[in-house]
Short mmCIF file of C-alpha atoms in Angstrom, two decimals:
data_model
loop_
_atom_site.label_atom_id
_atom_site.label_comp_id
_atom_site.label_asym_id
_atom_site.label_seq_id
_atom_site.Cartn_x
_atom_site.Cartn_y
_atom_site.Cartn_z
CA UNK A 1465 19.88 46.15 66.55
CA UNK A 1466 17.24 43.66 65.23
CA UNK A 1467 15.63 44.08 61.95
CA UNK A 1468 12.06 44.34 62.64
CA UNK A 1469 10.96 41.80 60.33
CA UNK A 1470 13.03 39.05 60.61
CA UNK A 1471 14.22 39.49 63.66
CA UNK A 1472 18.17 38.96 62.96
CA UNK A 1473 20.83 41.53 63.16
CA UNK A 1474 20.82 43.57 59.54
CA UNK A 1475 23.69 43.11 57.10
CA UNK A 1476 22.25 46.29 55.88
CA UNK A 1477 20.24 48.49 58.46
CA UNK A 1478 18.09 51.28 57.85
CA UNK A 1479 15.40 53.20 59.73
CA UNK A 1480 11.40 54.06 58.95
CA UNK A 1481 11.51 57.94 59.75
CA UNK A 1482 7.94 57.05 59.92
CA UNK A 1483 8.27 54.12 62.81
CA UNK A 1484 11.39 54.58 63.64
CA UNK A 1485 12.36 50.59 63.60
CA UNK A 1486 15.31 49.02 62.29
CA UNK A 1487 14.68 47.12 59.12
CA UNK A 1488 17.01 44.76 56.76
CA UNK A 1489 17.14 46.87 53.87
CA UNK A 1490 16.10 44.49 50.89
CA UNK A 1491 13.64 43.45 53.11
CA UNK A 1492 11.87 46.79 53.59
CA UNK A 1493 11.99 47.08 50.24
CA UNK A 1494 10.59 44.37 48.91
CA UNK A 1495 7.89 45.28 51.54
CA UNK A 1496 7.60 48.84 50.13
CA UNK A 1497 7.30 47.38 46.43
CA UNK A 1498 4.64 45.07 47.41
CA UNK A 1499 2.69 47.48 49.84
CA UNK A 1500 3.83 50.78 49.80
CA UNK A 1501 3.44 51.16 53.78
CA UNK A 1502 5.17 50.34 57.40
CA UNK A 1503 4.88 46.97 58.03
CA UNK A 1504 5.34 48.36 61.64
CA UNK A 1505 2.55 50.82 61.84
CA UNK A 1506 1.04 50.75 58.69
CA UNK A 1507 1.95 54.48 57.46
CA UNK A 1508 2.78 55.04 54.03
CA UNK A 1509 6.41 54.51 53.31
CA UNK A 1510 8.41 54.93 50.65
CA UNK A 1511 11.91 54.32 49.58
CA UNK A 1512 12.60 58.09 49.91
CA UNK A 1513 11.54 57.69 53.52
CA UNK A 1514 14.41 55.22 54.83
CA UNK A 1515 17.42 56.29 56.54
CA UNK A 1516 20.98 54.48 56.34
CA UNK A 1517 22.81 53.55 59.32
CA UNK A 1518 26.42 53.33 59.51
CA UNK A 1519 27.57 50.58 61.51
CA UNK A 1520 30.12 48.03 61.40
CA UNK A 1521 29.71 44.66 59.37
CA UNK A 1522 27.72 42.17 61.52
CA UNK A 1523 29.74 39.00 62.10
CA UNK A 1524 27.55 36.11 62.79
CA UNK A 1525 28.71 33.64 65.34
CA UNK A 1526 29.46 30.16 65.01
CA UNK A 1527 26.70 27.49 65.62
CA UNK A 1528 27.28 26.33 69.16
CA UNK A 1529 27.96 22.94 68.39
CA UNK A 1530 30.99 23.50 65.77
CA UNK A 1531 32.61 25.62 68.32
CA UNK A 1532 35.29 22.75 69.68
CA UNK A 1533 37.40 19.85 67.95
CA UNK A 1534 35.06 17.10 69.68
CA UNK A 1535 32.07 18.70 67.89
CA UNK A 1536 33.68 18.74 64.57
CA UNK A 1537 35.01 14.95 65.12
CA UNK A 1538 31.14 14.08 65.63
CA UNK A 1539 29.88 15.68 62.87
CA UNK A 1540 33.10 14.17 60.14
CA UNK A 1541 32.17 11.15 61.99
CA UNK A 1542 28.49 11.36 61.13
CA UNK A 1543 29.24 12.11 57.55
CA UNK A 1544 31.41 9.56 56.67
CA UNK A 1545 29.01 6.55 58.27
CA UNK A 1546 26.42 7.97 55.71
CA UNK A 1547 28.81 8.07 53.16
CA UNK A 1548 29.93 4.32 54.01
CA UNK A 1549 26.52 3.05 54.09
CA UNK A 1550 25.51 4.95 50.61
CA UNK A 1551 28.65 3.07 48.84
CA UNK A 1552 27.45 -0.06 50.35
CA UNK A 1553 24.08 0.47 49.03
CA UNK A 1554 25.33 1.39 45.75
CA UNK A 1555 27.93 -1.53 45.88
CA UNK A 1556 24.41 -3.97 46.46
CA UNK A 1557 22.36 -1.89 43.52
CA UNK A 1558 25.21 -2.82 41.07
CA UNK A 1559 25.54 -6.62 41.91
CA UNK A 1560 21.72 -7.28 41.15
CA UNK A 1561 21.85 -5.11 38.15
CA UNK A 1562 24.15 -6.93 36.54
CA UNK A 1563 22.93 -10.50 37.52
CA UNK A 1564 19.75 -9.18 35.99
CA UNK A 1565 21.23 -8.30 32.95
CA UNK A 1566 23.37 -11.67 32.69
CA UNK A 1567 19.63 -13.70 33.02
CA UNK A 1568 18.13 -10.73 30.33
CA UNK A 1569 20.95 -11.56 27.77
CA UNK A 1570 21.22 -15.51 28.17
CA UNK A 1571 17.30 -15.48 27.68
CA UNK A 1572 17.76 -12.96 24.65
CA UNK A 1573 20.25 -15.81 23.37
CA UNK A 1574 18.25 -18.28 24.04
CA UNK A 1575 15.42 -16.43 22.45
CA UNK A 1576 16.68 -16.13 19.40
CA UNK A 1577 18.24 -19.89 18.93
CA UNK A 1578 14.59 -20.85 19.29
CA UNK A 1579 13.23 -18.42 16.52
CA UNK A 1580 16.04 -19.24 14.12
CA UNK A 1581 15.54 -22.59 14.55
CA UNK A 1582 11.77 -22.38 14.12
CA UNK A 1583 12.19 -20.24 11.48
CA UNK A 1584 14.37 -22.63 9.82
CA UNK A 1585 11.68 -26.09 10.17
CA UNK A 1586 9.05 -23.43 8.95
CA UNK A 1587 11.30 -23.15 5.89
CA UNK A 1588 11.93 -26.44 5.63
CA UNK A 1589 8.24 -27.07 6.33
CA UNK A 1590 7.00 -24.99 3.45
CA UNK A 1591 9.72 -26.65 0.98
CA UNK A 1592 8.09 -29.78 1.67
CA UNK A 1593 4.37 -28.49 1.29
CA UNK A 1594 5.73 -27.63 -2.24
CA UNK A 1595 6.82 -30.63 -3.31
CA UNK A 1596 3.25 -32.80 -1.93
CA UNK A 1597 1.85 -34.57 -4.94
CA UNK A 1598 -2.13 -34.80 -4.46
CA UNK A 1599 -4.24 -37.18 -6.66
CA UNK A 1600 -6.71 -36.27 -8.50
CA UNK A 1601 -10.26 -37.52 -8.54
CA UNK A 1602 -14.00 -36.81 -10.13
CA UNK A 1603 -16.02 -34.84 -7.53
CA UNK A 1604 -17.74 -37.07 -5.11
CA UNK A 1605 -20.99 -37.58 -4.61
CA UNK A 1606 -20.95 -34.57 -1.72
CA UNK A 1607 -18.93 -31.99 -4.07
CA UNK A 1608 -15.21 -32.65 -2.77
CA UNK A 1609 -12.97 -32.89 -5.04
CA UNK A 1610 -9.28 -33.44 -4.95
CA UNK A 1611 -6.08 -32.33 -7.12
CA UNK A 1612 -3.46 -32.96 -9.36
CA UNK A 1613 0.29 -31.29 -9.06
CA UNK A 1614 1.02 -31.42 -12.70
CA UNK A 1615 1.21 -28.99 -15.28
CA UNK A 1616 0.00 -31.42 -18.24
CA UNK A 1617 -3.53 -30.34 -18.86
CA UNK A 1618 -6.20 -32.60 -20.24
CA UNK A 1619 -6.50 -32.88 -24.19
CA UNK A 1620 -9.73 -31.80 -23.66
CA UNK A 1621 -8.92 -28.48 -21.28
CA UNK A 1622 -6.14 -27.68 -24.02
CA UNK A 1623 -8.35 -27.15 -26.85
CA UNK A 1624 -10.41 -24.91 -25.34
CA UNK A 1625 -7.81 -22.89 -24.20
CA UNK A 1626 -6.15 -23.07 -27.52
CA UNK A 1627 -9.69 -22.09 -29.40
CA UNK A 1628 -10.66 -19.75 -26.92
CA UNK A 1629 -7.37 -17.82 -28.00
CA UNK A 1630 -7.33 -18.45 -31.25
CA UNK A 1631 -11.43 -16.67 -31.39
CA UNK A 1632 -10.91 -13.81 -29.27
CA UNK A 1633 -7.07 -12.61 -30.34
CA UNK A 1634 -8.02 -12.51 -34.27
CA UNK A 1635 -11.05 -9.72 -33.98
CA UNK A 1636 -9.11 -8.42 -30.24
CA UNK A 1637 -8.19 -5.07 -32.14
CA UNK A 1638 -10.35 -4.33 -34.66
CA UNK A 1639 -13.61 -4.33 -32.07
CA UNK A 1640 -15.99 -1.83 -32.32
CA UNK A 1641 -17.22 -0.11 -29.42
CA UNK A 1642 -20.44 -1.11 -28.75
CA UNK A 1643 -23.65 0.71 -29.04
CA UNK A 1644 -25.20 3.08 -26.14
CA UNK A 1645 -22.09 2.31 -24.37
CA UNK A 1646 -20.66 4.94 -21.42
CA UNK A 1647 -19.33 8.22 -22.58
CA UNK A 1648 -16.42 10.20 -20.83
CA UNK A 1649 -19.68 12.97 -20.77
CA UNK A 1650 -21.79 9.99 -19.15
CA UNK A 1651 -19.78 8.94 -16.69
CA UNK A 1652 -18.71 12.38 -15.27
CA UNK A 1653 -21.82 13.06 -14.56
CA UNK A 1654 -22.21 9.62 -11.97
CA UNK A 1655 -23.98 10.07 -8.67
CA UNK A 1656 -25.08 7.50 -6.16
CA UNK A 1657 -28.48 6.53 -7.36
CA UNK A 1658 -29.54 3.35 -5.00
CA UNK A 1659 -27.96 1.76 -1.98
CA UNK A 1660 -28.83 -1.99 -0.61
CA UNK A 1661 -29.36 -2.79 2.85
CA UNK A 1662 -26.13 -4.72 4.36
CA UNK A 1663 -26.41 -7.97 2.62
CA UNK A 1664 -23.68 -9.41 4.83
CA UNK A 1665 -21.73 -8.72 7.91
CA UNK A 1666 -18.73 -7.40 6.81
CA UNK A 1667 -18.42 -6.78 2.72
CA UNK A 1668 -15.23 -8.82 1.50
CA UNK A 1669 -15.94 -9.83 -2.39
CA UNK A 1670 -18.66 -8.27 -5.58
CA UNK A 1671 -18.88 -9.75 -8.87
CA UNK A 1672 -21.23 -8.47 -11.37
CA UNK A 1673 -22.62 -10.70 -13.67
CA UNK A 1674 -21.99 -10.47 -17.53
CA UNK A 1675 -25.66 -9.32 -18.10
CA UNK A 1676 -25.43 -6.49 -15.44
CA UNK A 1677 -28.12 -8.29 -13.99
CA UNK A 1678 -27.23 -10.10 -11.25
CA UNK A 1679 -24.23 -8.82 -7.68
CA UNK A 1680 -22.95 -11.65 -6.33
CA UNK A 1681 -21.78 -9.71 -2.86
CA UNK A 1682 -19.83 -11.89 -0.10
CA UNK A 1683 -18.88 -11.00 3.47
CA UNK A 1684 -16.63 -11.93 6.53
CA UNK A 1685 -19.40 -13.94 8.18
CA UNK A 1686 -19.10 -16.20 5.25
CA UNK A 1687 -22.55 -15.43 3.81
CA UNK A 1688 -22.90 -15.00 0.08
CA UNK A 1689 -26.15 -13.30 -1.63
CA UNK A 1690 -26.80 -13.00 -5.36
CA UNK A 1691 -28.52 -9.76 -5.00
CA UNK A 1692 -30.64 -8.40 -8.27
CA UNK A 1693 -29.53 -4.71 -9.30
CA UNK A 1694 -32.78 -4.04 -11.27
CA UNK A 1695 -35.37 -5.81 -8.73
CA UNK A 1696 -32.90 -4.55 -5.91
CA UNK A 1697 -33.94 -7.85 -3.97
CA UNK A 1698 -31.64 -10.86 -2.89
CA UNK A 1699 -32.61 -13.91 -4.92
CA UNK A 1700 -30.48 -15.86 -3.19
CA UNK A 1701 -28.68 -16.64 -0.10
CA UNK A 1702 -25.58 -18.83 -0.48
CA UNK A 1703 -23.49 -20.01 2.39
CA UNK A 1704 -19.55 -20.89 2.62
CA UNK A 1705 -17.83 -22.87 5.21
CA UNK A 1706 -15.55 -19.55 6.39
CA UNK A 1707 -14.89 -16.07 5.07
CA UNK A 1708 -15.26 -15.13 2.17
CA UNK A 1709 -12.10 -13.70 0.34
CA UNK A 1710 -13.04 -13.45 -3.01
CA UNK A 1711 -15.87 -14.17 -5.40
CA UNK A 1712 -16.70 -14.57 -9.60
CA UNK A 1713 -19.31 -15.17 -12.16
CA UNK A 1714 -18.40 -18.25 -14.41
CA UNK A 1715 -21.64 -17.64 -16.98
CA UNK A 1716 -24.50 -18.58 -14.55
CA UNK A 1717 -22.17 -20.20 -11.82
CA UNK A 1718 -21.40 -18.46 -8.77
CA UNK A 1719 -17.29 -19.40 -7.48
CA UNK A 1720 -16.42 -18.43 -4.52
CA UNK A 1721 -13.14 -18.72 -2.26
CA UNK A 1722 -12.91 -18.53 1.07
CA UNK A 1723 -10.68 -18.26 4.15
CA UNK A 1724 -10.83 -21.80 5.11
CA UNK A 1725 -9.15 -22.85 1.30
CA UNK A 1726 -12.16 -24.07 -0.11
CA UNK A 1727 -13.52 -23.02 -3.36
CA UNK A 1728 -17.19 -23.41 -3.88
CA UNK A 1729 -19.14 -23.72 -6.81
CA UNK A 1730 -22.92 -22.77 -6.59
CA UNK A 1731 -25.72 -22.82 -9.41
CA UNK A 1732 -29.31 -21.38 -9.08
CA UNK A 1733 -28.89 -21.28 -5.20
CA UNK A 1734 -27.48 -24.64 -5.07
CA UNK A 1735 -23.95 -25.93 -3.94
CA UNK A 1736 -22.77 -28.22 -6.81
CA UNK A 1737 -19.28 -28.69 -6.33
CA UNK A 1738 -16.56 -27.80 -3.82
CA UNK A 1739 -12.96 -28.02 -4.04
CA UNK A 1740 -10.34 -28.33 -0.86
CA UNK A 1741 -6.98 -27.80 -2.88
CA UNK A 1742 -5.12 -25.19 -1.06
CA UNK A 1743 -3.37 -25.78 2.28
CA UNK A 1744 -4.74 -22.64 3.94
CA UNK A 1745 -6.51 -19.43 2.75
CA UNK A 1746 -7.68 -18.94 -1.01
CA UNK A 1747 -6.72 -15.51 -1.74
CA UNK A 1748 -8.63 -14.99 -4.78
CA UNK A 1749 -10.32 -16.53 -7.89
CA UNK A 1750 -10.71 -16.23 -11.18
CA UNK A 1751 -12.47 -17.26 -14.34
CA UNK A 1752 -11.32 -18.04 -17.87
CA UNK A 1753 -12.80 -16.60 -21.16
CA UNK A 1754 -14.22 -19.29 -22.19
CA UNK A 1755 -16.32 -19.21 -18.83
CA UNK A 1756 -15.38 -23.64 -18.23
CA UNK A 1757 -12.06 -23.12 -16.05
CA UNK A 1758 -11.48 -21.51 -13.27
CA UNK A 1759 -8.20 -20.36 -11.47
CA UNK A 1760 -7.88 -20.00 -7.41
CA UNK A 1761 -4.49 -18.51 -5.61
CA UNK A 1762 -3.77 -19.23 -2.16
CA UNK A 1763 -1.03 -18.66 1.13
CA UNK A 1764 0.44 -21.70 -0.02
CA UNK A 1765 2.28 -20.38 -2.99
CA UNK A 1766 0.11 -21.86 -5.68
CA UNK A 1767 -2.54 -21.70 -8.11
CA UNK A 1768 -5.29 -24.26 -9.03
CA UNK A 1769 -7.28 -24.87 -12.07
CA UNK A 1770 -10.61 -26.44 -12.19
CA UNK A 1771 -12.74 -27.73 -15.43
CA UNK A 1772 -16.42 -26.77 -14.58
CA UNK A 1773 -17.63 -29.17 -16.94
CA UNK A 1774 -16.50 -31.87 -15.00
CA UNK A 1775 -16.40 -30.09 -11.48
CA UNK A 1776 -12.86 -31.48 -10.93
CA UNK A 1777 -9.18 -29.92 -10.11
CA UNK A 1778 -7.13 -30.00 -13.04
CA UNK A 1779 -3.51 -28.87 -12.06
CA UNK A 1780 -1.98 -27.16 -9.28
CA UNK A 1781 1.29 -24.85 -9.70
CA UNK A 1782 3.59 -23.78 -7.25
CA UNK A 1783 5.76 -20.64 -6.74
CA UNK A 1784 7.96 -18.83 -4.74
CA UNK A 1785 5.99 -16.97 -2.62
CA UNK A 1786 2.24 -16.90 -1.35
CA UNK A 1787 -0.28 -15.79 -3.88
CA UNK A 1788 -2.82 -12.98 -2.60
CA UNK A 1789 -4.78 -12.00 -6.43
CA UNK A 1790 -5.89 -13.81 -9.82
CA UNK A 1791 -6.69 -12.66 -13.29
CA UNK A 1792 -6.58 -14.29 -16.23
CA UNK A 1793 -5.83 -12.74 -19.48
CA UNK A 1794 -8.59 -12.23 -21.78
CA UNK A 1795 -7.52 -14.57 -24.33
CA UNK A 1796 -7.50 -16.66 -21.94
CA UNK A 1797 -3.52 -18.55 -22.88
CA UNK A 1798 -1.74 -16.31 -19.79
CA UNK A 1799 -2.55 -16.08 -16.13
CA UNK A 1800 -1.39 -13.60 -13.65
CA UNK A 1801 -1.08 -13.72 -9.91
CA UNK A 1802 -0.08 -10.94 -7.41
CA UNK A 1803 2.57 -11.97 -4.74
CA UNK A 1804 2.92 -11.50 -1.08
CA UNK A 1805 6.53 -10.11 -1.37
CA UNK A 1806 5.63 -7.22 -4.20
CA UNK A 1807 5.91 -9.81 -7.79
CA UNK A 1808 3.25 -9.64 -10.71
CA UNK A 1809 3.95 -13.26 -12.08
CA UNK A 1810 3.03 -14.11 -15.37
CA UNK A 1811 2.20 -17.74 -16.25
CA UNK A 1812 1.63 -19.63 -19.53
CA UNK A 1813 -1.84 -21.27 -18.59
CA UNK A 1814 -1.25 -24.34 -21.14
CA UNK A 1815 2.50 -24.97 -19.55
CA UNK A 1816 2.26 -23.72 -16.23
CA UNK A 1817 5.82 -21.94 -17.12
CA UNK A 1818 6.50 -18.65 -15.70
CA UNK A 1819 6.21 -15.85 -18.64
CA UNK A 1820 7.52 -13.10 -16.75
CA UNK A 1821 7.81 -11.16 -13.75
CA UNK A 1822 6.80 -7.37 -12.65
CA UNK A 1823 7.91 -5.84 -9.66
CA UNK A 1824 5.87 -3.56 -7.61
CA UNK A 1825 6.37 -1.46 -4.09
CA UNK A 1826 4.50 -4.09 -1.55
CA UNK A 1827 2.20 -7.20 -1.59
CA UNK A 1828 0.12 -7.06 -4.72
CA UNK A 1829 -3.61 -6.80 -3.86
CA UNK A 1830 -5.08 -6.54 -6.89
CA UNK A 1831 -4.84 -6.45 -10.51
CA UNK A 1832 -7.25 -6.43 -13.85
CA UNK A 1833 -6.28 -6.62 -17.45
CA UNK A 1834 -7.26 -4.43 -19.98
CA UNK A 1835 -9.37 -5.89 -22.56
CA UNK A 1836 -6.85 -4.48 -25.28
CA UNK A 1837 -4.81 -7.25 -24.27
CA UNK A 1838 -1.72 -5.71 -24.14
CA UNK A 1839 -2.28 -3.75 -20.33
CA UNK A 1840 -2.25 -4.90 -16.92
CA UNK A 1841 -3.25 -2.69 -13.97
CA UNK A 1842 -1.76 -3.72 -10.69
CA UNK A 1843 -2.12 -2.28 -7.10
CA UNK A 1844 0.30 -2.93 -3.72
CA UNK A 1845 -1.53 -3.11 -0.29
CA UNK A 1846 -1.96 0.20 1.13
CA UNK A 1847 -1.45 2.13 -2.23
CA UNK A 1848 -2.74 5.11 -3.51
CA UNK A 1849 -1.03 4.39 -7.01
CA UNK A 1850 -2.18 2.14 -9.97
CA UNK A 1851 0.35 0.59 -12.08
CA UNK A 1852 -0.19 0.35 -16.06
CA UNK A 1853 2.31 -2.87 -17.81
CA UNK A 1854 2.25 -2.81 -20.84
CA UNK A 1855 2.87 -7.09 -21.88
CA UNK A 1856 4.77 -6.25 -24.91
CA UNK A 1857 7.75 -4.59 -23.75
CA UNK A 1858 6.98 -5.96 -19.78
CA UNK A 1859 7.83 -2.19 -19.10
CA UNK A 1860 5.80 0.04 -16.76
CA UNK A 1861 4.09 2.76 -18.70
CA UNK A 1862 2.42 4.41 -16.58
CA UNK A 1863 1.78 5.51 -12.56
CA UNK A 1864 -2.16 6.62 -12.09
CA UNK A 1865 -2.48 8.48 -8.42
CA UNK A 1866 -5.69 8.50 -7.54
CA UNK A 1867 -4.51 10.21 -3.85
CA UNK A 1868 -6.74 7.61 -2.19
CA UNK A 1869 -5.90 4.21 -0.83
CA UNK A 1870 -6.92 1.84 -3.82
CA UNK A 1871 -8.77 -1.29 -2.62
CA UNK A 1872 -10.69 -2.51 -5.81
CA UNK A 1873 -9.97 -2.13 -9.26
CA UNK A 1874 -11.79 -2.36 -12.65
CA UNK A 1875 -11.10 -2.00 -17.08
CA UNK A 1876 -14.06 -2.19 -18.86
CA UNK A 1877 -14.96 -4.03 -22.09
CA UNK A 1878 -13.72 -1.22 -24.62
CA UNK A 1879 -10.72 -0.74 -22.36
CA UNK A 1880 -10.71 3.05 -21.80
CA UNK A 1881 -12.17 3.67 -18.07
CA UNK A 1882 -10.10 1.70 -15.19
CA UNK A 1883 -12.31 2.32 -12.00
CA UNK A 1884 -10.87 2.47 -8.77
CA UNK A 1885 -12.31 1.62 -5.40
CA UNK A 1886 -11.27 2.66 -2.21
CA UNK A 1887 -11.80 3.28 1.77
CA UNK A 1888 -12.45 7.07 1.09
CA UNK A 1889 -14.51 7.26 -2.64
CA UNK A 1890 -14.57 5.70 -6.05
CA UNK A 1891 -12.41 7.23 -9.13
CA UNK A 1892 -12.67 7.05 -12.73
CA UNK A 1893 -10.14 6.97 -14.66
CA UNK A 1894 -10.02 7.09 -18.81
CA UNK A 1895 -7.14 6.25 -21.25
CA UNK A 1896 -7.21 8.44 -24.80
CA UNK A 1897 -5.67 5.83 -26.68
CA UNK A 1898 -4.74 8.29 -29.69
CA UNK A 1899 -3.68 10.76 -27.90
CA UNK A 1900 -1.71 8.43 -25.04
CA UNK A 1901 -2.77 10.64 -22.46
CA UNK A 1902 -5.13 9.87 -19.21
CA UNK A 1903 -7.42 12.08 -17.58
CA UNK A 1904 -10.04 11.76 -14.31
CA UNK A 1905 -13.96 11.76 -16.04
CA UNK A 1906 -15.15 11.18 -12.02
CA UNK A 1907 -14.47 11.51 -8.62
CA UNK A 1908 -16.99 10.27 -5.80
CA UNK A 1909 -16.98 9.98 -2.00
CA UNK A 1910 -18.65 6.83 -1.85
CA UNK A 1911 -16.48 4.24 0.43
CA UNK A 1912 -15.70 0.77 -2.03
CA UNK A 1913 -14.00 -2.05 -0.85
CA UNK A 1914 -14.64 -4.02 -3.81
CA UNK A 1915 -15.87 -1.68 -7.51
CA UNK A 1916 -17.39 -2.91 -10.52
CA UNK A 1917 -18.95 -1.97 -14.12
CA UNK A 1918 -22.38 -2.37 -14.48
CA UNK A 1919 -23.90 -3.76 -17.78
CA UNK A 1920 -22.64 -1.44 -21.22
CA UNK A 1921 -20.88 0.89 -18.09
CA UNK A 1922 -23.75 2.38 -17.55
CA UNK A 1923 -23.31 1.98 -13.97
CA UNK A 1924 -20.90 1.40 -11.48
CA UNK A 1925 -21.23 -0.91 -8.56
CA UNK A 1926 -19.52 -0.44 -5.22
CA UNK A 1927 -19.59 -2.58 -2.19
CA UNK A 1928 -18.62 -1.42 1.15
CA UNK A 1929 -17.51 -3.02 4.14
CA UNK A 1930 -20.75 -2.67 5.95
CA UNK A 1931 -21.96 -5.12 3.00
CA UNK A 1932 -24.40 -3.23 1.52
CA UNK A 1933 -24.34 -2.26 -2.42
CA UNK A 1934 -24.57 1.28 -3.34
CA UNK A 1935 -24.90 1.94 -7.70
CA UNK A 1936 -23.55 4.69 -9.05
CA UNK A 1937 -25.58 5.98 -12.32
CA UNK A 1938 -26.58 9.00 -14.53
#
């Protein structure tokens, strides 16, 4: 008996009372399941309809070519040539895997002999930057001027230091605020009133001028426009020999410092001096109360400072690290400059002696002090948090989140709303100095890369990196 669907004798026979045909009986099931008929003659069948057959259990018979001792030899013969090639194959596969991995690790070694000994004349390299003594000379006929590694200051550059402090720290607390200036009711109620056309490719640096006046907006393709907030018209179009990374307002001068380590000096759309102090990128710049020195930071772990009077380099310091952002206090005696491995530093401007140090979470990218004299805000690369020091007790008082990545920062004149500046808006925030406590007046979407106060904070200005300037006003 053959089962009528596969042909082969049944383990398990049964008959169709329907067709009367032999059929495997999980086969003729799973037949019935599926199609509920007789696969032989296409009546409907079901279970119910299949009859068992008692026979005895079918024995199938050997293959006819493992029926004899010769046959068998063959096949363990077969086997075991495949099995003796496979090792071989195998054997081959291990001997160039390791000679691959001997090569891999005696180039890793070699590798990283190379880098540590690179590393090591980069060190040594750097060391030796620090220590190069430059001499200083009057600006040449073209603008260039060189500079002097010393911290002695001129006589001259002293005393205005000295009475710049001396003015501004007697009547520093007892200011009024001024007249008509921003309310916390004011500056809630901020919207974006204007926007610029892109002024430059690629928005890098904004200064606003004392007078509220007057942007001075620079950008990657190291164009530089002094753009006119009221007129909202570029007056005019300055030009730098690379990037620009960051830009100030020295009374009517225009600084700027760019990726190429040049600091440039312009003056009713004219270049009047330049300056080629740093040994790579200036990182930022600032300017002095008195508005006659000006401070630049750069990758090569120093700081310059330059008399404006007579458009020369006065001193360059060195530190530990490179410097990436500038601000001078606003009394004008203390400097401080943001690190690339996380360090506020502090530095006596008259001295050139370190003052102290402030730690913070990453490389600082900017900071601002307050005009109280007694805060400095500070912000780390990538941070949504803005750090408050107070100078007295060089203690960290306080953590502002703004829950935006903080690009730009900002303290007004009266010292009560920091503004904040950042890829995805602009914030406000206000300091209740009576009641210690800090709130957030204002909250907008508008996209800053660089955020400043417009004249009596009436205003704020934001440039983004498209390069176009976008105020933000009652």
């Amino acid at each position: 008996m053959l089962c009528a669907i596969s042909g082969e004798a049944p383990q398990v026979p049964v008959v169709s009372s329907k067709s009367g045909s032999v059929f495997e009986k999980r086969l003729i099931e799973a037949y019935i399941t599926e199609h509920g008929k007789d696969p032989v003659n296409g009546e409907d069948l079901s279970t119910d309809d299949l009859i068992d057959v008692k026979t005895q259990r079918v024995v199938r018979p050997r293959p006819p070519t493992l029926t004899s001792i010769p046959s068998l030899l063959s096949v363990f013969q077969e086997e075991w040539d495949a099995l003796a090639l496979e090792t071989y194959t195998l054997q081959q596969t291990l001997a160039q895997t390791r000679r691959e991995l001997s090569a891999a690790l005696y180039q890793h070694d070699a590798a990283v002999r190379v880098i540590a000994r690179l590393t090591r004349e980069r060190d040594e390299a750097r060391d030796a930057l620090s220590q190069v003594t430059v001499g200083a000379s009057k600006a040449s006929a073209s603008g260039e001027a060189m500079q002097v590694d010393s911290a002695t200051l001129p006589q001259a550059v002293l005393e205005v230091i000295e009475n710049t402090q001396a003015t501004l720290s007697k009547t520093r607390r007892k200011r009024p605020i001024p007249e008509n200036w921003a309310t916390v009711e004011s500056i809630s109620s901020y919207k974006p009133a204007e926007s610029s056309e892109p002024l430059c490719s690629g928005g890098r640096a904004l200064a606003v001028h004392p007078t509220g006046e007057l942007a001075l907006v620079g950008g990657a393709d190291g164009a530089v426009s002094v753009y006119s907030l009221s007129q909202k018209a570029v007056l005019h179009n300055l030009k730098t020999d690379g990037p620009v990374t960051d830009a100030t307002w020295a009374g009517d001068k225009a600084v700027v410092g760019s990726a190429t380590g040049s600091v440039k000096i312009f003056e009713q759309g004219n270049e009047v001096a330049s300056f080629a102090a740093h040994g790579g990128e200036v990182t930022g710049v600032a300017v002095h109360a008195s508005g006659h020195i000006v401070a630049s930071v750069g990758v090569d772990k120093s700081y310059v400072l330059y008399d404006l009077i007579s458009n020369t380099a006065i001193t360059q310091i060195w530190s530990d690290a490179a410097l990436l952002s500038v601000k001078f206090h606003p009394d004008g005696h203390l400097l401080a400059a943001g690190t690339a491995n996380g360090q506020v530093k502090i530095f006596d401007v008259r001295t050139g002696n370190a003052a102290a140090d402030f730690t913070m979470s990453g490389p600082v990218k900017y900071l601002y002090f307050s005009e109280n004299g007694t805060s400095l805000a500070a912000v780390s690369a990538q941070s949504t948090t803005v750090s408050i020091w107070d100078l007295r007790s060089f203690k960290e008082i306080k953590v502002l989140d703004t829950g935006n990545q903080v690009n730009s920062l900002h303290w007004d004149y009266t010292g009560q709303f920091l503004v904040t500046g950042g890829p995805s808006g602009v914030t406000v925030q206000q300091c209740n100095k009576s009641a210690k406590e800090w709130s957030e007046p204002l909250r907008s979407a508008v996209p800053a890369i660089s955020v400043a106060w417009g004249s009596g904070a009436q205003s704020i200005v934001a440039l983004n990196e498209a390069g176009a300037v976008t105020v933000l006003a009652a």
